[in-house]
PDB file of C-alpha atoms and ligand atoms in Angstrom:
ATOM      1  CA  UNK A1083     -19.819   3.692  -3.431  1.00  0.00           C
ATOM      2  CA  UNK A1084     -16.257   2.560  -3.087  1.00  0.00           C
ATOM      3  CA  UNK A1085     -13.843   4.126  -4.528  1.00  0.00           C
ATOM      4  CA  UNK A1086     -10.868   2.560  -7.119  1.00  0.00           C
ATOM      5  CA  UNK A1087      -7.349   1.946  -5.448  1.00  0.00           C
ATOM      6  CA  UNK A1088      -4.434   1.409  -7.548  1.00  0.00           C
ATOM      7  CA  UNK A1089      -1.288   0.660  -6.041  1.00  0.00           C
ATOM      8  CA  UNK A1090       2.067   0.355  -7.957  1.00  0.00           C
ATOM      9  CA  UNK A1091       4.353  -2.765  -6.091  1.00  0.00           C
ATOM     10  CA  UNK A1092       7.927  -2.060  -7.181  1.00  0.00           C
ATOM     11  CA  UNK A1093       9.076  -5.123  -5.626  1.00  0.00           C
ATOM     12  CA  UNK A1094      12.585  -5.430  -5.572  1.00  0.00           C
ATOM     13  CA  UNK A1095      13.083  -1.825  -7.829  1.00  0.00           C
ATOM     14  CA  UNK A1096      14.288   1.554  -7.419  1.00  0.00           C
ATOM     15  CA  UNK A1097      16.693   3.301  -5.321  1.00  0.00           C
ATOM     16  CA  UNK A1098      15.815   5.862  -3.312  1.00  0.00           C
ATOM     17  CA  UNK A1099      17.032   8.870  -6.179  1.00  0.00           C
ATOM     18  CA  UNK A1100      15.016   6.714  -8.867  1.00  0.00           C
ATOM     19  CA  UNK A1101      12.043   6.521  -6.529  1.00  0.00           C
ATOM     20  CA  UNK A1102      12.075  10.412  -5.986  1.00  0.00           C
ATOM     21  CA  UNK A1103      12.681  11.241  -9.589  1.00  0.00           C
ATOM     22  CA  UNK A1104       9.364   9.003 -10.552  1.00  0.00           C
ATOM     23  CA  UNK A1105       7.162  10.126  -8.171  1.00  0.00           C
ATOM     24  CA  UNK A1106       7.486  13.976  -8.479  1.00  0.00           C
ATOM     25  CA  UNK A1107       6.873  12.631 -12.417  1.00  0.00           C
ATOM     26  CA  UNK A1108       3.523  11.073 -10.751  1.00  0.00           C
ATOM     27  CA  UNK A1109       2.741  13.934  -8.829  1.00  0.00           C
ATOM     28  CA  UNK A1110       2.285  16.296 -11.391  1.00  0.00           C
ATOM     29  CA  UNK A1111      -0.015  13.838 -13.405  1.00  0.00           C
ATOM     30  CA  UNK A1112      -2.140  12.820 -10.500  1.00  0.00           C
ATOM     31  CA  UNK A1113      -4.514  15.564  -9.354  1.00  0.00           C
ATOM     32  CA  UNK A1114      -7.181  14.786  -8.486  1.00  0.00           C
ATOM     33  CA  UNK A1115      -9.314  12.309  -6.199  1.00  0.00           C
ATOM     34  CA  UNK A1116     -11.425  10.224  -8.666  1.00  0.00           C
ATOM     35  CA  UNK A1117      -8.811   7.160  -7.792  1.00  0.00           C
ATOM     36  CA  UNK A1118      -6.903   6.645  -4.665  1.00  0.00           C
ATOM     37  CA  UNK A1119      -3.053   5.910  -6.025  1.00  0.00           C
ATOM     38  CA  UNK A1120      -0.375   4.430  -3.936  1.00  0.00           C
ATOM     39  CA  UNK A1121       2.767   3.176  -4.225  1.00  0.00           C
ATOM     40  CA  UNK A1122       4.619   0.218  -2.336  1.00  0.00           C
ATOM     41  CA  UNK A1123       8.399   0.884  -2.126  1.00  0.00           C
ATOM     42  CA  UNK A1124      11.486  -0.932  -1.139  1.00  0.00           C
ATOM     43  CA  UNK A1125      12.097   0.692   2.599  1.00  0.00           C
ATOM     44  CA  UNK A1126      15.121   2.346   1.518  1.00  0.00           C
ATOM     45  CA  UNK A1127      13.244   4.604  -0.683  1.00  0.00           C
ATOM     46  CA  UNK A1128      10.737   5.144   2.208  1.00  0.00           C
ATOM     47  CA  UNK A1129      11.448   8.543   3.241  1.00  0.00           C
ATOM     48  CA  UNK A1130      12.474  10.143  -0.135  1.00  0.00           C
ATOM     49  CA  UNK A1131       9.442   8.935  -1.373  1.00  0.00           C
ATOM     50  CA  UNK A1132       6.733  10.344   1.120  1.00  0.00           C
ATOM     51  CA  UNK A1133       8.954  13.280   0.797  1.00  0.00           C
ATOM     52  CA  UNK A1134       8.729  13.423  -2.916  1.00  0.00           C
ATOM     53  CA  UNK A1135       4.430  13.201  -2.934  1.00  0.00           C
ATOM     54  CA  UNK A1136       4.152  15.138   0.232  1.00  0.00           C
ATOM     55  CA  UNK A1137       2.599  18.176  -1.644  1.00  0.00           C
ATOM     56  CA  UNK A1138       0.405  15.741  -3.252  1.00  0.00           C
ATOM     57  CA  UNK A1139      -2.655  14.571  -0.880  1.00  0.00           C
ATOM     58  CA  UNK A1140      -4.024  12.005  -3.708  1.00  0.00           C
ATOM     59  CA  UNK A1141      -0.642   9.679  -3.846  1.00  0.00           C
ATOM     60  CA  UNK A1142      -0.189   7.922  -0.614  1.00  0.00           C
ATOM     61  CA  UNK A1143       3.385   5.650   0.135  1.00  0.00           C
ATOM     62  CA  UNK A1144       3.292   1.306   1.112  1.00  0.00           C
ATOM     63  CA  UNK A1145       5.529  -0.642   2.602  1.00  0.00           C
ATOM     64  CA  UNK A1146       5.725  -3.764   1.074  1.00  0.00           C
ATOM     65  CA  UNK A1147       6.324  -6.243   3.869  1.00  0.00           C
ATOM     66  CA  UNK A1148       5.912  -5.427   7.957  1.00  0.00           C
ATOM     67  CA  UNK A1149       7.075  -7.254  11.234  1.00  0.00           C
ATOM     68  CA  UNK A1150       4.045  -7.754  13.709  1.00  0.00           C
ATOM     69  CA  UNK A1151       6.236  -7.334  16.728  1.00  0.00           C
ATOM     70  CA  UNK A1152       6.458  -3.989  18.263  1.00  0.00           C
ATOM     71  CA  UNK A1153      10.225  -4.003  18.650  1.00  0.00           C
ATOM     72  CA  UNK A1154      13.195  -6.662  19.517  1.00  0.00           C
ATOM     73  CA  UNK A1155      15.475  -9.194  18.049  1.00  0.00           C
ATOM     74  CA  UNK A1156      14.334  -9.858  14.602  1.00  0.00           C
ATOM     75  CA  UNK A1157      17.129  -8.482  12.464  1.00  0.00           C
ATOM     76  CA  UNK A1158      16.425  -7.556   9.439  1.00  0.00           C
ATOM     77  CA  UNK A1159      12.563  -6.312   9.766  1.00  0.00           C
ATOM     78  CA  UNK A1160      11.341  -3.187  10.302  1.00  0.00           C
ATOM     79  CA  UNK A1161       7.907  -2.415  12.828  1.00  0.00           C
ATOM     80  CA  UNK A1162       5.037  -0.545  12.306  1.00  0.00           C
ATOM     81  CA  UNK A1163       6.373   2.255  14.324  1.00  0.00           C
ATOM     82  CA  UNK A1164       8.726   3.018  11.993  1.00  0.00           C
ATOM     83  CA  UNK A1165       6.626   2.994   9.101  1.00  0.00           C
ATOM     84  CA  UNK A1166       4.252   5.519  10.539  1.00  0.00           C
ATOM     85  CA  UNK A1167       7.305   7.884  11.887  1.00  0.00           C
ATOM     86  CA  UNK A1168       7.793   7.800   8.060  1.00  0.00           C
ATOM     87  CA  UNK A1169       4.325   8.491   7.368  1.00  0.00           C
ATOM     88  CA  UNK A1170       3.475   5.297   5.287  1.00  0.00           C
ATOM     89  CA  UNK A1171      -0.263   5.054   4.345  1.00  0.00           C
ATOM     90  CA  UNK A1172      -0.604   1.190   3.238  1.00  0.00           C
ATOM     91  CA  UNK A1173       1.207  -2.243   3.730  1.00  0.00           C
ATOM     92  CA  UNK A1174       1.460  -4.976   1.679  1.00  0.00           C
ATOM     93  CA  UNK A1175       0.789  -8.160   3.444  1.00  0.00           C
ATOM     94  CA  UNK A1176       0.786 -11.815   2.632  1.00  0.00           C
ATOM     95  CA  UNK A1177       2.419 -11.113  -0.938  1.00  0.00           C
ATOM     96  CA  UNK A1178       2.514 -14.916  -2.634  1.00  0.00           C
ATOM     97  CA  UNK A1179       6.577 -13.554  -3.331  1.00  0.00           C
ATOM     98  CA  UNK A1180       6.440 -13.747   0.519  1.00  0.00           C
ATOM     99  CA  UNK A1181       4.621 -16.528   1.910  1.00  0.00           C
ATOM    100  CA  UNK A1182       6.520 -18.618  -1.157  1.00  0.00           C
ATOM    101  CA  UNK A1183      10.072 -17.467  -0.873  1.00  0.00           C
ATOM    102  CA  UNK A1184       9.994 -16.055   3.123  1.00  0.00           C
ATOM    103  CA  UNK A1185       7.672 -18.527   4.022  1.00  0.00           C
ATOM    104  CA  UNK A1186       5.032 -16.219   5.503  1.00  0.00           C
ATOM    105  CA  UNK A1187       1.904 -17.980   6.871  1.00  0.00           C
ATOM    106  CA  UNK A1188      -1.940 -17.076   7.074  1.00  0.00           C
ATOM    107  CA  UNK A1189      -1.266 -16.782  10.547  1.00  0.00           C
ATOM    108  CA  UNK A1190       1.687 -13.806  10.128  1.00  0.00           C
ATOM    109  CA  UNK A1191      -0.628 -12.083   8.142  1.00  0.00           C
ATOM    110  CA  UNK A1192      -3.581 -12.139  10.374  1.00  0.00           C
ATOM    111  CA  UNK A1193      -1.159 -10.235  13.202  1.00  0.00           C
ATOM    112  CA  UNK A1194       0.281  -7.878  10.932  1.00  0.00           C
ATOM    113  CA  UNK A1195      -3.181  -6.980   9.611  1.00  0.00           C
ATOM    114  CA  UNK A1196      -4.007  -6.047  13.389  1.00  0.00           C
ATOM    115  CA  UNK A1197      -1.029  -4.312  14.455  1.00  0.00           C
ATOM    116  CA  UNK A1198      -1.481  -1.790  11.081  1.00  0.00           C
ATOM    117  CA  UNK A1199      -5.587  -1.822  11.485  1.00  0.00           C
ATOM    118  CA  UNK A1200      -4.758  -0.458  14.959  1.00  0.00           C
ATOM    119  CA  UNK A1201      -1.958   1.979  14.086  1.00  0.00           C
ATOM    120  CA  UNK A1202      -3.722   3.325  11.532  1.00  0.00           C
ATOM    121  CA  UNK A1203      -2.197   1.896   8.404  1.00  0.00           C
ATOM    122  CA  UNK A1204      -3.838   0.066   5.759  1.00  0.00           C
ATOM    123  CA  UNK A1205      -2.647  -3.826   5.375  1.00  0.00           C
ATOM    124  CA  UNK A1206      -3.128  -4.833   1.658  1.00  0.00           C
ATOM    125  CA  UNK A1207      -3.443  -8.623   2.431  1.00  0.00           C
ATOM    126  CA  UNK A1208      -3.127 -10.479  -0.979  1.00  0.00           C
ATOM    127  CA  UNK A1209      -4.737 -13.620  -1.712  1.00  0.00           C
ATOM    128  CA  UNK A1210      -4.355 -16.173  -4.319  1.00  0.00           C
ATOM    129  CA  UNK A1211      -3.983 -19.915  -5.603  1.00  0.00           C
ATOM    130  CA  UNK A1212      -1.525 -21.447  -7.612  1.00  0.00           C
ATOM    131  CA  UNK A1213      -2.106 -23.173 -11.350  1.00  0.00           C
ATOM    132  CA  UNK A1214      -2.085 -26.328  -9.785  1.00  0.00           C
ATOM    133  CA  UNK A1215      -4.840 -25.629  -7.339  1.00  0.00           C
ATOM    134  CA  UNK A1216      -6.796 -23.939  -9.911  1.00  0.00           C
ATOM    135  CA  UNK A1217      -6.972 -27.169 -12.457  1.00  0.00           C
ATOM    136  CA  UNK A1218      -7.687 -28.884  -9.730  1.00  0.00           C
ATOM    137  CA  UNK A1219     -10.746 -27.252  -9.157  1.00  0.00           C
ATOM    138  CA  UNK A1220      -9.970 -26.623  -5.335  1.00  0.00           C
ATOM    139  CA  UNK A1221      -9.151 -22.612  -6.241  1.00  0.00           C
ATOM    140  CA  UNK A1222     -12.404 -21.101  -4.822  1.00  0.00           C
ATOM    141  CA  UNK A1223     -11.599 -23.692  -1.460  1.00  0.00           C
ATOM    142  CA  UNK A1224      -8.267 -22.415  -1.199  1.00  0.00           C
ATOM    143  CA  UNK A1225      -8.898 -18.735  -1.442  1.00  0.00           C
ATOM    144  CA  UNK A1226     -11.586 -18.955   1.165  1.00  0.00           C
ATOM    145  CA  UNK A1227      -9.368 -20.328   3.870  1.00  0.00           C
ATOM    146  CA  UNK A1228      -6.851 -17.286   2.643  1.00  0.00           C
ATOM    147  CA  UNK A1229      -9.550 -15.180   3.944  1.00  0.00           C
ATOM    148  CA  UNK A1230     -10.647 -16.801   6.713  1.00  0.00           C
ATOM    149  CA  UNK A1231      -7.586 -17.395   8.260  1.00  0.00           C
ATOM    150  CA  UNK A1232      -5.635 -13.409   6.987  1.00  0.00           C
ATOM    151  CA  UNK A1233      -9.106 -11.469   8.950  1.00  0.00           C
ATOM    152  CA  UNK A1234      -9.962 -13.669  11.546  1.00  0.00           C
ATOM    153  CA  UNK A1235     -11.126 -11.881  14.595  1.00  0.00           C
ATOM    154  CA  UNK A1236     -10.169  -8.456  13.567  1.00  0.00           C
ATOM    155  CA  UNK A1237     -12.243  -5.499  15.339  1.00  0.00           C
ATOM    156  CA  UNK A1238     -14.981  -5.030  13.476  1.00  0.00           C
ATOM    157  CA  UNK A1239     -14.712  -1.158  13.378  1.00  0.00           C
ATOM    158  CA  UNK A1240     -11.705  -1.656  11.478  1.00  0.00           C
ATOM    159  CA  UNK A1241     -12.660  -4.065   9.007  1.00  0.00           C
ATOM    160  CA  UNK A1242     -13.815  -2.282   6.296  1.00  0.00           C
ATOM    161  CA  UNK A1243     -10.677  -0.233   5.946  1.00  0.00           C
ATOM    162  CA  UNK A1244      -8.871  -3.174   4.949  1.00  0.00           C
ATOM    163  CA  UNK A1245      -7.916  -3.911   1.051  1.00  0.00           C
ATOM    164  CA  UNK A1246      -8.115  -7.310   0.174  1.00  0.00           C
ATOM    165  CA  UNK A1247      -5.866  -7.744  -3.878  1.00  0.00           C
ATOM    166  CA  UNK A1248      -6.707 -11.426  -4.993  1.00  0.00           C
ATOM    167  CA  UNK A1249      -3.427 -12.065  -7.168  1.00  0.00           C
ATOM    168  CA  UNK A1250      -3.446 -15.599  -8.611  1.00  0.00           C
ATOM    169  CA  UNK A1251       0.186 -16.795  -8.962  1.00  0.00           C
ATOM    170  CA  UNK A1252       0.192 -17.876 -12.072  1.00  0.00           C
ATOM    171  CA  UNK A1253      -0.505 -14.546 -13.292  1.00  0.00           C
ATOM    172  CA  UNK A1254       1.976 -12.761 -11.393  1.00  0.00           C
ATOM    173  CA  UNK A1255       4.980 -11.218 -13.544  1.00  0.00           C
ATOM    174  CA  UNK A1256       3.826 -13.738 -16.510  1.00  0.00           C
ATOM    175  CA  UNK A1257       1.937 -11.807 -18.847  1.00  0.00           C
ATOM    176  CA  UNK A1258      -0.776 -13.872 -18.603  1.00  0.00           C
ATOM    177  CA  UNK A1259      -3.624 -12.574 -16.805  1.00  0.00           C
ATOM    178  CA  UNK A1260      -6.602 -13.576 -15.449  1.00  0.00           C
ATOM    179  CA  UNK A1261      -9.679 -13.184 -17.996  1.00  0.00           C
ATOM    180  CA  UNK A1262     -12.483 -10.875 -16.053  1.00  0.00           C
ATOM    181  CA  UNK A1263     -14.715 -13.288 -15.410  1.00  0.00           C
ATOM    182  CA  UNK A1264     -12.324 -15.283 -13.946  1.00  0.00           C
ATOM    183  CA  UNK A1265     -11.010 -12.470 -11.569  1.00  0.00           C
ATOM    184  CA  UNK A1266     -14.355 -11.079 -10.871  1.00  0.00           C
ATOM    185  CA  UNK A1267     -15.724 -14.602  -9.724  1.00  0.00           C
ATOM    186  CA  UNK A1268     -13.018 -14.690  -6.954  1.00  0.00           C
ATOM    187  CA  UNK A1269     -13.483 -11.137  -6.330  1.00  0.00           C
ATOM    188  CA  UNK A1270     -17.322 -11.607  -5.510  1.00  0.00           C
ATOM    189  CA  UNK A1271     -16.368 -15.041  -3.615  1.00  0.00           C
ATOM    190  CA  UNK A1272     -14.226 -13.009  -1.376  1.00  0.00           C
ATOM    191  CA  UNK A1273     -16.542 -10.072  -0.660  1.00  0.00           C
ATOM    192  CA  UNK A1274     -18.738 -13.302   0.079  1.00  0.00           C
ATOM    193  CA  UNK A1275     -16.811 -14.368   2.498  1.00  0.00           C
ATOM    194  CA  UNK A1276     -16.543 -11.391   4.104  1.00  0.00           C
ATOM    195  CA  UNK A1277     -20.106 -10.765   4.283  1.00  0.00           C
ATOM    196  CA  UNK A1278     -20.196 -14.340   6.158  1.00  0.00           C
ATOM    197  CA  UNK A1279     -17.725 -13.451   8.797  1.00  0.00           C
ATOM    198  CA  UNK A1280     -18.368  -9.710   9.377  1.00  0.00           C
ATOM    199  CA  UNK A1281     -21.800  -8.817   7.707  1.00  0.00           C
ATOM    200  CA  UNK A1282     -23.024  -7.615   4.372  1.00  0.00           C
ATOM    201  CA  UNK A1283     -22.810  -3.403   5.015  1.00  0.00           C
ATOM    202  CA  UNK A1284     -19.408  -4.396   6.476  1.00  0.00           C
ATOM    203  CA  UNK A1285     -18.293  -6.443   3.285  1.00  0.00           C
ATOM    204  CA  UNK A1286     -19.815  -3.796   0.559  1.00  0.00           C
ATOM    205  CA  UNK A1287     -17.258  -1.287   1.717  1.00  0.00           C
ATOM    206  CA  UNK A1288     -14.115  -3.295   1.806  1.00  0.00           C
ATOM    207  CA  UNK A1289     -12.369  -2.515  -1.445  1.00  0.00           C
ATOM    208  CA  UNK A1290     -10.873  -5.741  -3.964  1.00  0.00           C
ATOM    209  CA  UNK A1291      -8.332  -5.727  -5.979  1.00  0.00           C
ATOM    210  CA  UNK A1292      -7.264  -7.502  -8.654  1.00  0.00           C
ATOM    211  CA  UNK A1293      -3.496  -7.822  -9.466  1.00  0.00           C
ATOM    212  CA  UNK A1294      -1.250 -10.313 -11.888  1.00  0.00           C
ATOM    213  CA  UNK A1295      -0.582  -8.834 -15.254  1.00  0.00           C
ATOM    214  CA  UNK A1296      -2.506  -5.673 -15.299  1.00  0.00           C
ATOM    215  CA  UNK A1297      -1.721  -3.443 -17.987  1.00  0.00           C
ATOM    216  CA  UNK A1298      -2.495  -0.419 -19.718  1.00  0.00           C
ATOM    217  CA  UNK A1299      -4.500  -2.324 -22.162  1.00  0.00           C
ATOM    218  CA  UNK A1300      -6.462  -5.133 -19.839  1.00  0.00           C
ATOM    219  CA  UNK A1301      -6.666  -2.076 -16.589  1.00  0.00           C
ATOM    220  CA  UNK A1302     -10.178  -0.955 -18.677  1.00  0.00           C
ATOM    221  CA  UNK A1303     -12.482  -4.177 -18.449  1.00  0.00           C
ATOM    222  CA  UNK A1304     -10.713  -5.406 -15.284  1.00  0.00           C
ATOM    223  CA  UNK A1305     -12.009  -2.796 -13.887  1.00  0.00           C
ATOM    224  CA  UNK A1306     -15.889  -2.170 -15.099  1.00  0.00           C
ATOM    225  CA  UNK A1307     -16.644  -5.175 -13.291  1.00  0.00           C
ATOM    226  CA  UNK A1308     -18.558  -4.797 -10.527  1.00  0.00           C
ATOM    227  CA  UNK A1309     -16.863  -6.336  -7.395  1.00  0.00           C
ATOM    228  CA  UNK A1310     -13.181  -5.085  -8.914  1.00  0.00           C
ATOM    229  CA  UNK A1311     -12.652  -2.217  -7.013  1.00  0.00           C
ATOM    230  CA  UNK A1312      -8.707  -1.600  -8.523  1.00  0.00           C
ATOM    231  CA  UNK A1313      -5.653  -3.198  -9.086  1.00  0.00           C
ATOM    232  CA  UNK A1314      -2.221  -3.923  -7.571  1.00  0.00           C
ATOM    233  CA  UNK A1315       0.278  -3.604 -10.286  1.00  0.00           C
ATOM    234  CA  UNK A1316       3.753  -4.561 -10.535  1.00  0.00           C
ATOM    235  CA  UNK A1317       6.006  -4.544 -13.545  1.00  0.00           C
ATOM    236  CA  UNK A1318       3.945  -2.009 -15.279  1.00  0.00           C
ATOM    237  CA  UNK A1319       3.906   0.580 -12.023  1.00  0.00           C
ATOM    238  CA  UNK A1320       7.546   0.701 -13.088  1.00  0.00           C
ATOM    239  CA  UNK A1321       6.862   2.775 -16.295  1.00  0.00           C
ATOM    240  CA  UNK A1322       5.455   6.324 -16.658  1.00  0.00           C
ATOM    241  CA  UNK A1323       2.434   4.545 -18.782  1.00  0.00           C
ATOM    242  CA  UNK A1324       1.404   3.604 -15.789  1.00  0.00           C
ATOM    243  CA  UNK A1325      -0.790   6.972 -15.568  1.00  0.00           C
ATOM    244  CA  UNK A1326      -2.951   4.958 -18.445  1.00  0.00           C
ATOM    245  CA  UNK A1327      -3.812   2.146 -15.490  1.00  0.00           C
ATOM    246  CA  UNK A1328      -4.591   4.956 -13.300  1.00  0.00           C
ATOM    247  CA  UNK A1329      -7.092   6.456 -15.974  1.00  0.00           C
ATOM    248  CA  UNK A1330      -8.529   3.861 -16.808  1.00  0.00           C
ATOM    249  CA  UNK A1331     -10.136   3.399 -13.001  1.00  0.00           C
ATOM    250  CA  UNK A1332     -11.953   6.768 -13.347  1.00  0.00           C
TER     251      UNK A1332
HETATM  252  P1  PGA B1508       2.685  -8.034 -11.978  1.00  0.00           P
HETATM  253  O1  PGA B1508       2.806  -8.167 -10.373  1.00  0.00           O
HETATM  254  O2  PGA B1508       1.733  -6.897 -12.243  1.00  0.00           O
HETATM  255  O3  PGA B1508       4.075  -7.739 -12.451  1.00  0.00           O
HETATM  256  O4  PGA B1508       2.151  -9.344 -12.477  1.00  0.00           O
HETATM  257  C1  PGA B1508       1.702  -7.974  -9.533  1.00  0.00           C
HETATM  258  C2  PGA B1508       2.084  -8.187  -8.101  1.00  0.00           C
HETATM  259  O5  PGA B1508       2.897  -9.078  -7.808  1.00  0.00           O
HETATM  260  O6  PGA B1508       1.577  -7.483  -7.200  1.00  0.00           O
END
């Protein structure tokens, strides 16, 4: 049985004192361990916010981006190292913000998904096609290589730790989300695909996310479908409400 992850990805949001102040807000509401909850947070707000859950063993921290270098001259990034001195349990990989605005490959995100796997974090590697790619029918085509390409020749012990969100773009930050058919057809197409490249029992136990949109009021049926194993939530992780989306995965 896998168990629903919902992860909050504040993007670009919160200072370090906001951060804090929300999360000891999130710690008193989340107690128990029906759902695993995490947050992704701007670095800055790293250490305040593992500090803020750290009484709380059912909220775990992300990073939201990660260099797959060990160490050297690459101002401006930040190495796994330092996200596990802070004590970071997840990273976001492969965001579309990322590969579309910091030009991040499939490549990147296939050596930043080994470096965490092997340090002990979990990657988040996100998926998804654009509105073009989807009315041209090519969508399913698209996400496939995603997948291919983000966990090829990973060790297999590790692969089933990995969480796989399939975020269409044109769903992102728009308010228009994908209908659950539509989100659970990709989601079983990429469990699919894992199940080609590392084997069914290895595939069943990787958990799927959807994210673009998800609310408080779509979370429920997103959710009840069966190869949707959570969400990765943006603008409404910003809000207290965002206990509903949390609910609504028990
Ligand atoms: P959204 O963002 O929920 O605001 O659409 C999701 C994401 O980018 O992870």
């Amino acid at each position: 049985m896998r168990k629903k992850v919902v992860i909050g990805n504040w993007k670009m949001n919160m200072t370090a004192e906001e951060a804090k102040n929300f999360l000891r807000f999130m710690s008193v509401e989340v107690k128990d361990d029906e759902v695993e909850v995490g947050f992704a947070v701007p670095y800055t707000a790293l250490w305040a916010s593992i500090d803020a859950v750290r009484d709380n063993e059912y909220i775990g921290i992300a990073a939201q981006n990660v260099h797959f270098e060990p160490r050297g001259a690459y101002t401006g990034e930040i190495s796994v190292e330092m996200l596990k001195e802070a004590g970071v349990k997840y990273c976001i990989i492969g965001h579309s913000e990322r590969r579309q605005y910091f030009n991040e490959t499939d490549e990147a995100v296939n050596k930043k998904a080994k470096v965490l796997l092997e340090n002990g974090i979990t990657p988040v590697i996100c998926v998804g096609e654009t509105l073009e790619e989807r009315e041209a029918n090519v969508h399913m085509g698209r996400i496939e290589d995603q997948i291919r390409k983000a966990i090829d020749n990973i060790d297999v012990r590790f692969v089933d730790k990995i969480i796989i969100a399939y975020e269409p773009i044109w769903a992102i930050g728009t308010g228009k989300t994908a209908s659950k058919e539509q989100a659970e057809e990709m989601c079983s197409h990429i469990r699919y695909n894992v199940a080609k490249m590392y084997g069914l029992n290895v595939a069943d136990n990787v958990r799927i996310q959807y994210g673009g949109s998800v609310n408080e009021s779509n979370a429920k049926e997103l959710f009840e479908m069966p190869n949707i194993d959570g969400a990765l939530v943006g603008g409404a992780s910003l809000k207290p409400t965002f206990t509903n989306i949390i609910k609504a995965a028990r």
